[in-house]
Amino acid sequence: MADRGDELAASIRDAAESGQRLVVRGSGSKPWLTATCEGEVLSVAGHTGVMDYRPEELVLTARAGTALDEIEAVLAENGQHLAFEPPRIGGGGTLGGAVAAGLSGPGRPWRGSVRDAVLGVTMINGYGEMLAFGGQVMKNVAGYDVSRLQAGAYGTLGVLLSVSVRVQPSPECERTLHFEQDAPEALATMRDWARLPWPVSATLHERQTLSVRLSGSHAGVAGAVAELGGECSDDLSLWDQLRDRGHRLFGGPVLWRASYPPAAPLQGDECAMEWGGAQRWYRSDVSEHVRAQRGWMRRADAPGQLPGGTYSARIKKAFDPQGVLNASLNAHTGDGEASDAH
Amino acid sequence: MSRSLVLQQLKSILPPASLITDAAAKRPYETDGLTALREQPWVVVLPETEAQVAQVLRICAACEVPVVARGAGTGLSGGARPVSDGVVLGLSKMNRILEIDIDNCVARLQPGVRNLAVTEAAAEYGLYYAPDPSSQIACSIGGNVAENAGGVHCLKYGLTVHNVVGLKLLTVEGEVLELGGKGLDAPGYDLLAVLCGSEGMLGIVTEVVVRLLPDPAARLVMLAAFADTELASAAVNETIKAGVIPAGMEMMDRLAVQAAEDFAHAGYPRGAGAILLIELDGTAAELAALEAEVTAVVRAAGAFSVDVARDAQQQAIMWKGRKSAFPAVGRIAPDYYCMDGTIPRRRLGEVLGEINLLSREYGLEVANVFHAGDGNLHPLILYDANVPGELARVEEMGGRILERCVEVGGTVTGEHGVGVEKLDQMCVQFTEAELRQFERLKAVFDPAGVLNPGKAIPTLSRCAELGGMHVHRGELPFRNLDRF
Ligand SMILES: Cc1cc2nc3c(=O)[nH]c(=O)nc-3n(C[C@H](O)[C@H](O)[C@H](O)COP(=O)(O)OP(=O)(O)OC[C@H]3O[C@@H](n4cnc5c(N)ncnc54)[C@H](O)[C@@H]3O)c2cc1C
């Protein structure tokens, strides 16, 4: 439990003055994201502690260096959880890192993303100024939404000092259903179920099996189990493995992640599908197919690249004009080469 | 370039019915839902296509003619209020539903599509669009994006920002940015999140892709009546504490209940000091358990009656009083001023009590009808604009309510936006460095300040001046000068 805010701000101001580059690090659980960054490591480790948590407000505020484990333990004591299920790779990970990386877990389509859960941040921009945006309330439209902009920005716009997130009551009951289905069948099943109010909270298709997580009240889940059929289990470890990249999928050779409209046709070489079809994993680069379906793809262990483009570059400048923070993640294409869109 | 040349250029690219210069015809565009403030725009344009929008922007940007986007004009903070030397860019003619894609459960919409029209179009597939502002029969999806609009169902299903997956944005430099799409994420900075709630300051939204959700298997609406707002506030907190997230949880106080009952005859208990409308949804079996649980919680919190509407027709009647509460209050006073602060839920009872004291201090009646589950207050301050000085007192009292919201850890606006209305309170909520960061973000998209000038973000000099003023709150110098 320590507040290192002033010290971190001073480091950034010094770096900005001396033209130095900094690499922002939380607990170092996702090192590939900043693998291409040069500069001195600015570690947020030690800047820790849950600052405010009142279960009835459904909001938790913690310093950015607080371990996800610690946060989830505090929440669990009160029957609540982080609905966006950020990965805890190798058991590690901090709240700030989770937001900066912008990675959401297997429940993404039903429970929302990291950015959906962000309510407010305090941060230090590249000028070394300490700033607060958003807040601790559910609804807030005062000023531009700079706090949600930090989700998935890989720390290139500022060092997060604290984050307020919306938390949710943990479901009363969860089950896993397994169905033997090939990929086309599974895609059709997921598409059909998306239009119906089943208490689905995660899906995985892999090796001819469609697995579905159901979450909700006892009555709701029991009803769905009875209607949907399949092989029912109360083993939920599959979903934690997926979430934390401990699943065998992540153990093999090169892995590519693609994001699609959920019902996009299959390419054929999928090795797994999640998110009702909206997230698919491949062993090779199939960008052509993905682009044709209006999706995008990247290697699972790729650095946190921010595509170039006029507006992207200008946003970086607006927060960090000297390029102090994780600067090499910003692809600096010149004006006119607009790849802000995809 | 002279104004007449600009006008000539606009004429050359727009059909005659899409260009309004006549003073009488411009009148409907003088104000939005914040009718206390009016201004005649220079010109109103109503483009029919994205290409026309792009041309209008190009022409105006080249000569730095201000452009104020306008959806349906239901905004309550003066966001779409014209500037006298500027163009109002109305999107009402771009009102086509481009696609209902049931395979991906999304709808692709032009910005002028009315909020309710989305759910109406999706209903035949058993789908709906969740954010449902009370103005949903009129307000546009483009305006919803620009304000990050909320509604009755946002506690469980999220705000506009949680339900929009894609946007097409025309920048003032004439570029088309496609942000997101039908998938769940996109590479790069999350500009989509920034655009939601940006009040027409960063670009013109020309297309919106929204997620459609499956209709719940079953739902019910519960009306719990209490002796006062303090008890009702406690019931709100106890419900959430019990681990229940209702699909909606709205509060109305005594004055709002009476006004709504006179207007809508929804069967609200007239003697109640406060009522809660609680919507629950799920499967039939789930709902039975939830109903029992919530009934027990609100009874224990002091509800003296609990009624449940089970079929769609009864539910519509029960909601009718709430959904028509604003016009209903409009009938009991010549004018009302709607505030929009959000506070931590646990402070509801306390802050409502303080609003009551302020109401007495100023001799101005207040009706409260609001999104209690979200802690999003809507005190409606009743007044008469024809009484000299009364509006100024209303604004002062409203300002004090909002400052109190900030003090208890909340915000000056939960869903209606800053517009021109809450610029002063923004100075209270944000520091100079934060405001400067907002300015730099604005300059990313619109360095010349062509889009919606004077809205959403106060200038530093305005706040500096106000800083001095705050010492003597309520005794603003130059009271008679136009503060907007
Ligand atoms: C009776 C009543 C009840 C209401 N209830 C609610 C409620 O429950 N929840 C809620 O959130 N709000 C509510 N509102 C406020 C209002 O309806 C919302 O803010 C709504 O989103 C405004 O939409 P509009 O189309 O009318 O936008 P307008 O008022 O026309 O414009 C609002 C802002 O959006 C900008 N804008 C509009 N279209 C575009 C575009 N295409 N591109 C870029 N910028 C654009 C404008 O410049 C302006 O700044 C209520 C209003 C009324 C009158």
Short mmCIF file of C-alpha atoms in Angstrom, two decimals, chain A:
data_model
loop_
_atom_site.label_atom_id
_atom_site.label_comp_id
_atom_site.label_asym_id
_atom_site.label_seq_id
_atom_site.Cartn_x
_atom_site.Cartn_y
_atom_site.Cartn_z
CA MET A 1 0.00 0.00 0.00
CA ALA A 2 1.83 3.02 -1.18
CA ASP A 3 1.12 6.10 -3.22
CA ARG A 4 3.98 6.63 -5.65
CA GLY A 5 2.08 9.16 -7.76
CA ASP A 6 4.31 12.18 -7.14
CA GLU A 7 7.47 10.21 -7.69
CA LEU A 8 6.14 8.72 -10.95
CA ALA A 9 5.06 12.15 -12.17
CA ALA A 10 8.52 13.54 -11.41
CA SER A 11 10.15 10.72 -13.40
CA ILE A 12 7.98 11.50 -16.39
CA ARG A 13 8.69 15.22 -16.21
CA ASP A 14 12.42 14.50 -16.02
CA ALA A 15 12.21 12.16 -18.98
CA ALA A 16 10.25 14.69 -21.01
CA GLU A 17 12.86 17.35 -20.27
CA SER A 18 15.86 15.20 -21.04
CA GLY A 19 14.28 13.57 -24.10
CA GLN A 20 14.39 10.15 -22.54
CA ARG A 21 12.00 7.33 -23.36
CA LEU A 22 10.26 5.26 -20.75
CA VAL A 23 8.78 1.78 -20.87
CA VAL A 24 5.81 1.53 -18.53
CA ARG A 25 5.52 -1.72 -16.62
CA GLY A 26 3.04 -3.12 -14.11
CA SER A 27 3.92 -6.58 -12.84
CA GLY A 28 5.47 -7.62 -16.15
CA SER A 29 2.95 -10.41 -16.77
CA LYS A 30 2.45 -9.50 -20.46
CA PRO A 31 6.03 -8.68 -21.54
CA TRP A 32 5.37 -9.23 -25.25
CA LEU A 33 3.21 -6.11 -25.39
CA THR A 34 6.17 -3.81 -24.80
CA ALA A 35 8.90 -6.09 -26.23
CA THR A 36 9.75 -3.57 -28.95
CA CYS A 37 9.94 -0.60 -26.59
CA GLU A 38 13.26 1.01 -25.88
CA GLY A 39 14.06 3.08 -22.86
CA GLU A 40 14.26 2.95 -19.14
CA VAL A 41 11.66 0.86 -17.35
CA LEU A 42 9.20 2.91 -15.33
CA SER A 43 7.70 0.38 -12.97
CA VAL A 44 4.34 1.03 -11.36
CA ALA A 45 4.98 -1.90 -9.03
CA GLY A 46 4.62 -0.83 -5.45
CA HIS A 47 1.97 1.74 -6.34
CA THR A 48 -0.68 -0.48 -4.86
CA GLY A 49 -3.75 -0.70 -2.72
CA VAL A 50 -7.51 -0.80 -2.97
CA MET A 51 -8.51 2.82 -2.28
CA ASP A 52 -12.25 2.59 -2.13
CA TYR A 53 -14.68 -0.26 -2.34
CA ARG A 54 -18.28 -0.27 -1.27
CA PRO A 55 -20.08 -3.33 -2.57
CA GLU A 56 -23.48 -1.60 -2.73
CA GLU A 57 -22.04 1.03 -5.08
CA LEU A 58 -20.82 -1.68 -7.48
CA VAL A 59 -17.59 0.29 -7.83
CA LEU A 60 -14.03 -0.48 -6.83
CA THR A 61 -11.15 1.99 -7.01
CA ALA A 62 -7.59 0.74 -6.73
CA ARG A 63 -4.11 2.01 -7.48
CA ALA A 64 -2.96 0.82 -10.86
CA GLY A 65 -0.22 -1.45 -9.51
CA THR A 66 -2.64 -3.47 -7.38
CA ALA A 67 -2.54 -7.17 -8.24
CA LEU A 68 -5.66 -8.50 -9.95
CA ASP A 69 -5.51 -11.43 -7.54
CA GLU A 70 -5.80 -9.13 -4.56
CA ILE A 71 -8.71 -7.24 -6.11
CA GLU A 72 -10.58 -10.40 -7.00
CA ALA A 73 -10.09 -11.75 -3.49
CA VAL A 74 -11.60 -8.62 -1.98
CA LEU A 75 -14.51 -8.77 -4.39
CA ALA A 76 -15.11 -12.47 -3.80
CA GLU A 77 -15.51 -11.85 -0.09
CA ASN A 78 -18.51 -9.73 -1.02
CA GLY A 79 -19.94 -12.01 -3.66
CA GLN A 80 -18.79 -9.78 -6.52
CA HIS A 81 -16.37 -10.08 -9.42
CA LEU A 82 -14.73 -8.35 -12.38
CA ALA A 83 -17.17 -9.24 -15.13
CA PHE A 84 -14.63 -8.51 -17.89
CA GLU A 85 -12.39 -11.33 -16.65
CA PRO A 86 -8.95 -9.87 -17.39
CA PRO A 87 -6.22 -12.45 -18.01
CA ARG A 88 -3.94 -13.27 -15.08
CA ILE A 89 -1.04 -14.62 -17.03
CA GLY A 90 1.21 -16.78 -14.94
CA GLY A 91 -1.01 -15.80 -12.04
CA GLY A 92 0.12 -12.17 -12.33
CA GLY A 93 -1.24 -8.94 -13.66
CA THR A 94 -2.21 -5.57 -12.23
CA LEU A 95 -5.37 -3.53 -12.62
CA GLY A 96 -3.53 -0.83 -14.58
CA GLY A 97 -1.97 -3.42 -16.87
CA ALA A 98 -5.33 -5.05 -17.47
CA VAL A 99 -6.83 -1.73 -18.56
CA ALA A 100 -3.83 -0.69 -20.65
CA ALA A 101 -3.75 -4.04 -22.44
CA GLY A 102 -7.47 -3.92 -23.07
CA LEU A 103 -7.83 -7.70 -23.03
CA SER A 104 -11.22 -9.10 -22.07
CA GLY A 105 -12.04 -12.64 -21.04
CA PRO A 106 -14.32 -15.37 -22.39
CA GLY A 107 -17.50 -13.56 -21.28
CA ARG A 108 -16.83 -10.48 -23.43
CA PRO A 109 -20.02 -10.49 -25.62
CA TRP A 110 -22.34 -10.98 -22.66
CA ARG A 111 -20.55 -9.25 -19.80
CA GLY A 112 -18.79 -6.41 -21.58
CA SER A 113 -15.17 -5.45 -22.15
CA VAL A 114 -12.55 -3.90 -19.91
CA ARG A 115 -13.34 -0.49 -21.35
CA ASP A 116 -17.04 -1.05 -20.66
CA ALA A 117 -16.24 -1.51 -16.98
CA VAL A 118 -13.95 1.53 -16.67
CA LEU A 119 -15.68 4.40 -14.85
CA GLY A 120 -12.77 6.67 -14.18
CA VAL A 121 -9.00 6.96 -14.04
CA THR A 122 -6.32 9.12 -12.57
CA MET A 123 -3.25 9.24 -14.74
CA ILE A 124 -0.06 11.08 -15.55
CA ASN A 125 0.22 12.25 -19.14
CA GLY A 126 3.46 12.73 -21.06
CA TYR A 127 3.77 16.26 -19.67
CA GLY A 128 4.00 14.76 -16.21
CA GLU A 129 0.65 16.24 -15.19
CA MET A 130 -1.61 14.31 -12.83
CA LEU A 131 -5.13 14.23 -14.20
CA ALA A 132 -8.48 12.69 -13.22
CA PHE A 133 -11.20 11.76 -15.69
CA GLY A 134 -14.53 10.05 -15.23
CA GLY A 135 -15.27 9.13 -11.65
CA GLN A 136 -16.83 6.61 -9.34
CA VAL A 137 -20.40 6.82 -10.54
CA MET A 138 -22.23 4.71 -13.12
CA LYS A 139 -23.07 7.58 -15.44
CA ASN A 140 -20.87 10.52 -16.24
CA VAL A 141 -20.77 12.56 -19.42
CA ALA A 142 -18.84 15.57 -18.12
CA GLY A 143 -15.99 16.16 -20.57
CA TYR A 144 -14.68 13.74 -23.20
CA ASP A 145 -14.41 10.13 -22.10
CA VAL A 146 -10.66 10.13 -21.62
CA SER A 147 -10.84 7.30 -19.09
CA ARG A 148 -12.25 4.70 -21.49
CA LEU A 149 -9.72 5.89 -24.09
CA GLN A 150 -6.98 4.45 -21.84
CA ALA A 151 -8.32 0.92 -22.28
CA GLY A 152 -6.19 -0.75 -24.90
CA ALA A 153 -3.92 2.28 -25.30
CA TYR A 154 -0.95 0.27 -23.95
CA GLY A 155 0.12 3.09 -21.70
CA THR A 156 1.05 5.31 -24.65
CA LEU A 157 -1.15 8.20 -23.49
CA GLY A 158 -0.29 8.18 -19.85
CA VAL A 159 0.67 6.15 -16.85
CA LEU A 160 -2.43 5.02 -15.02
CA LEU A 161 -2.33 5.80 -11.31
CA SER A 162 -5.72 4.51 -10.27
CA VAL A 163 -8.74 3.04 -11.94
CA SER A 164 -12.38 2.90 -10.86
CA VAL A 165 -14.21 -0.05 -12.33
CA ARG A 166 -17.78 -1.17 -12.26
CA VAL A 167 -18.05 -4.55 -10.56
CA GLN A 168 -20.90 -7.05 -10.73
CA PRO A 169 -22.51 -9.53 -8.38
CA SER A 170 -21.09 -12.99 -9.01
CA PRO A 171 -23.63 -15.34 -10.51
CA GLU A 172 -25.38 -17.60 -8.05
CA CYS A 173 -24.81 -20.64 -10.23
CA GLU A 174 -22.58 -21.61 -13.18
CA ARG A 175 -22.41 -24.73 -15.33
CA THR A 176 -20.55 -25.89 -18.40
CA LEU A 177 -22.36 -27.69 -21.20
CA HIS A 178 -20.52 -29.70 -23.88
CA PHE A 179 -21.93 -30.61 -27.27
CA GLU A 180 -20.26 -32.65 -29.99
CA GLN A 181 -20.43 -30.37 -33.02
CA ASP A 182 -18.19 -29.53 -35.95
CA ALA A 183 -17.29 -25.91 -36.60
CA PRO A 184 -20.12 -25.06 -39.04
CA GLU A 185 -22.70 -26.60 -36.69
CA ALA A 186 -21.23 -24.78 -33.71
CA LEU A 187 -21.24 -21.44 -35.53
CA ALA A 188 -24.91 -21.95 -36.42
CA THR A 189 -25.76 -22.94 -32.86
CA MET A 190 -24.07 -19.86 -31.44
CA ARG A 191 -25.77 -17.62 -33.99
CA ASP A 192 -29.21 -19.02 -33.14
CA TRP A 193 -28.67 -18.82 -29.38
CA ALA A 194 -27.52 -15.21 -29.60
CA ARG A 195 -31.08 -14.31 -30.56
CA LEU A 196 -32.57 -16.04 -27.54
CA PRO A 197 -32.38 -15.02 -23.89
CA TRP A 198 -30.40 -18.04 -22.64
CA PRO A 199 -28.12 -17.27 -19.69
CA VAL A 200 -25.02 -17.95 -21.83
CA SER A 201 -21.87 -16.23 -20.54
CA ALA A 202 -19.09 -17.83 -22.63
CA THR A 203 -18.61 -20.19 -25.56
CA LEU A 204 -15.67 -22.16 -26.94
CA HIS A 205 -15.54 -24.36 -29.99
CA GLU A 206 -12.43 -26.49 -30.21
CA ARG A 207 -11.71 -30.04 -31.41
CA GLN A 208 -15.27 -30.85 -32.46
CA THR A 209 -16.70 -29.75 -29.12
CA LEU A 210 -18.85 -26.74 -28.44
CA SER A 211 -18.60 -25.77 -24.76
CA VAL A 212 -20.98 -23.25 -23.28
CA ARG A 213 -20.90 -21.58 -19.90
CA LEU A 214 -24.24 -20.76 -18.31
CA SER A 215 -24.39 -18.22 -15.47
CA GLY A 216 -27.28 -16.88 -13.48
CA SER A 217 -29.69 -17.80 -10.76
CA HIS A 218 -30.15 -21.46 -9.80
CA ALA A 219 -33.58 -21.49 -11.40
CA GLY A 220 -32.42 -19.78 -14.60
CA VAL A 221 -29.44 -22.07 -15.14
CA ALA A 222 -31.35 -25.23 -14.24
CA GLY A 223 -34.05 -24.29 -16.72
CA ALA A 224 -31.51 -23.70 -19.48
CA VAL A 225 -29.67 -26.95 -18.76
CA ALA A 226 -32.95 -28.86 -19.04
CA GLU A 227 -33.85 -27.22 -22.35
CA LEU A 228 -30.49 -27.06 -24.09
CA GLY A 229 -29.34 -30.62 -23.40
CA GLY A 230 -25.69 -31.55 -23.93
CA GLU A 231 -23.36 -32.95 -21.33
CA CYS A 232 -23.57 -30.84 -18.19
CA SER A 233 -20.71 -30.33 -15.76
CA ASP A 234 -19.98 -28.10 -12.82
CA ASP A 235 -16.31 -27.97 -13.76
CA LEU A 236 -15.56 -24.37 -14.71
CA SER A 237 -11.77 -24.68 -15.00
CA LEU A 238 -11.94 -24.53 -18.80
CA TRP A 239 -13.01 -20.89 -18.64
CA ASP A 240 -10.22 -19.88 -16.28
CA GLN A 241 -7.72 -21.63 -18.55
CA LEU A 242 -9.00 -19.69 -21.53
CA ARG A 243 -9.04 -16.46 -19.62
CA ASP A 244 -5.52 -16.83 -18.27
CA ARG A 245 -4.02 -18.30 -21.45
CA GLY A 246 -3.33 -21.52 -19.63
CA HIS A 247 -5.42 -23.54 -22.08
CA ARG A 248 -3.58 -25.97 -24.38
CA LEU A 249 -4.48 -23.66 -27.26
CA PHE A 250 -1.86 -21.21 -26.03
CA GLY A 251 0.75 -23.90 -25.47
CA GLY A 252 1.26 -24.85 -29.11
CA PRO A 253 3.22 -23.09 -31.85
CA VAL A 254 2.44 -19.60 -33.17
CA LEU A 255 -1.10 -18.46 -32.46
CA TRP A 256 -3.06 -15.73 -34.23
CA ARG A 257 -6.10 -14.02 -32.84
CA ALA A 258 -8.85 -12.69 -35.11
CA SER A 259 -11.82 -10.49 -34.30
CA TYR A 260 -14.83 -10.83 -36.59
CA PRO A 261 -18.49 -10.03 -36.88
CA PRO A 262 -19.71 -13.08 -34.93
CA ALA A 263 -21.54 -14.75 -37.83
CA ALA A 264 -18.73 -14.27 -40.39
CA PRO A 265 -18.20 -17.41 -42.49
CA LEU A 266 -15.50 -19.85 -41.46
CA GLN A 267 -12.11 -19.66 -43.07
CA GLY A 268 -11.62 -23.38 -42.48
CA ASP A 269 -8.39 -23.44 -40.49
CA GLU A 270 -9.80 -22.16 -37.19
CA CYS A 271 -8.26 -23.99 -34.27
CA ALA A 272 -10.75 -22.46 -31.83
CA MET A 273 -13.65 -20.03 -31.68
CA GLU A 274 -14.85 -17.99 -28.72
CA TRP A 275 -17.23 -15.12 -28.07
CA GLY A 276 -20.08 -16.68 -30.03
CA GLY A 277 -17.85 -16.59 -33.14
CA ALA A 278 -16.51 -13.05 -32.71
CA GLN A 279 -13.05 -14.19 -31.54
CA ARG A 280 -11.25 -16.95 -33.45
CA TRP A 281 -7.79 -18.46 -33.13
CA TYR A 282 -5.52 -19.67 -35.94
CA ARG A 283 -2.08 -21.22 -36.30
CA SER A 284 -1.26 -19.10 -39.32
CA ASP A 285 -1.84 -15.69 -40.82
CA VAL A 286 -5.21 -15.60 -42.58
CA SER A 287 -5.52 -11.81 -42.66
CA GLU A 288 -6.85 -11.83 -46.17
CA HIS A 289 -9.93 -13.78 -45.14
CA VAL A 290 -10.30 -11.77 -41.98
CA ARG A 291 -10.12 -8.45 -43.80
CA ALA A 292 -12.62 -9.60 -46.40
CA GLN A 293 -15.01 -10.30 -43.51
CA ARG A 294 -14.33 -6.86 -42.03
CA GLY A 295 -12.39 -8.17 -39.08
CA TRP A 296 -8.77 -7.80 -38.02
CA MET A 297 -6.08 -10.12 -36.78
CA ARG A 298 -2.80 -10.07 -34.96
CA ARG A 299 -0.42 -12.64 -33.47
CA ALA A 300 -1.41 -13.49 -29.91
CA ASP A 301 2.07 -12.50 -28.75
CA ALA A 302 2.42 -9.39 -30.92
CA PRO A 303 3.60 -6.13 -29.39
CA GLY A 304 0.84 -3.67 -28.58
CA GLN A 305 0.93 -1.84 -31.90
CA LEU A 306 -1.22 1.25 -32.35
CA PRO A 307 -1.90 1.62 -36.04
CA GLY A 308 -0.68 4.80 -37.65
CA GLY A 309 -2.92 7.35 -39.22
CA THR A 310 -3.47 11.03 -38.82
CA TYR A 311 -5.80 10.99 -35.87
CA SER A 312 -4.01 8.25 -34.01
CA ALA A 313 -0.72 10.11 -34.25
CA ARG A 314 -2.34 13.36 -33.20
CA ILE A 315 -3.94 11.75 -30.17
CA LYS A 316 -0.57 10.47 -29.08
CA LYS A 317 0.79 14.01 -29.49
CA ALA A 318 -2.08 15.51 -27.53
CA PHE A 319 -1.15 13.42 -24.49
CA ASP A 320 2.55 12.80 -24.92
CA PRO A 321 4.11 15.24 -27.37
CA GLN A 322 7.70 14.25 -26.54
CA GLY A 323 7.01 10.56 -27.10
CA VAL A 324 8.12 9.61 -23.61
CA LEU A 325 5.68 6.76 -22.95
CA ASN A 326 6.00 3.42 -24.74
CA ALA A 327 6.61 5.48 -27.83
CA SER A 328 7.68 2.78 -30.26
CA LEU A 329 4.20 1.25 -30.08
CA ASN A 330 2.88 4.17 -32.11
CA ALA A 331 3.40 3.51 -35.79
CA HIS A 332 4.11 6.98 -37.09
CA THR A 333 2.74 7.03 -40.57
CA GLY A 334 2.63 10.46 -42.09
CA ASP A 335 -0.41 12.60 -42.56
CA GLY A 336 -2.78 11.41 -45.23
CA GLU A 337 -2.01 7.77 -44.69
CA ALA A 338 -5.23 7.33 -42.82
CA SER A 339 -5.31 3.97 -41.18
CA ASP A 340 -7.29 5.11 -38.17
CA ALA A 341 -10.07 3.06 -39.64
CA HIS A 342 -9.72 -0.59 -40.43
#
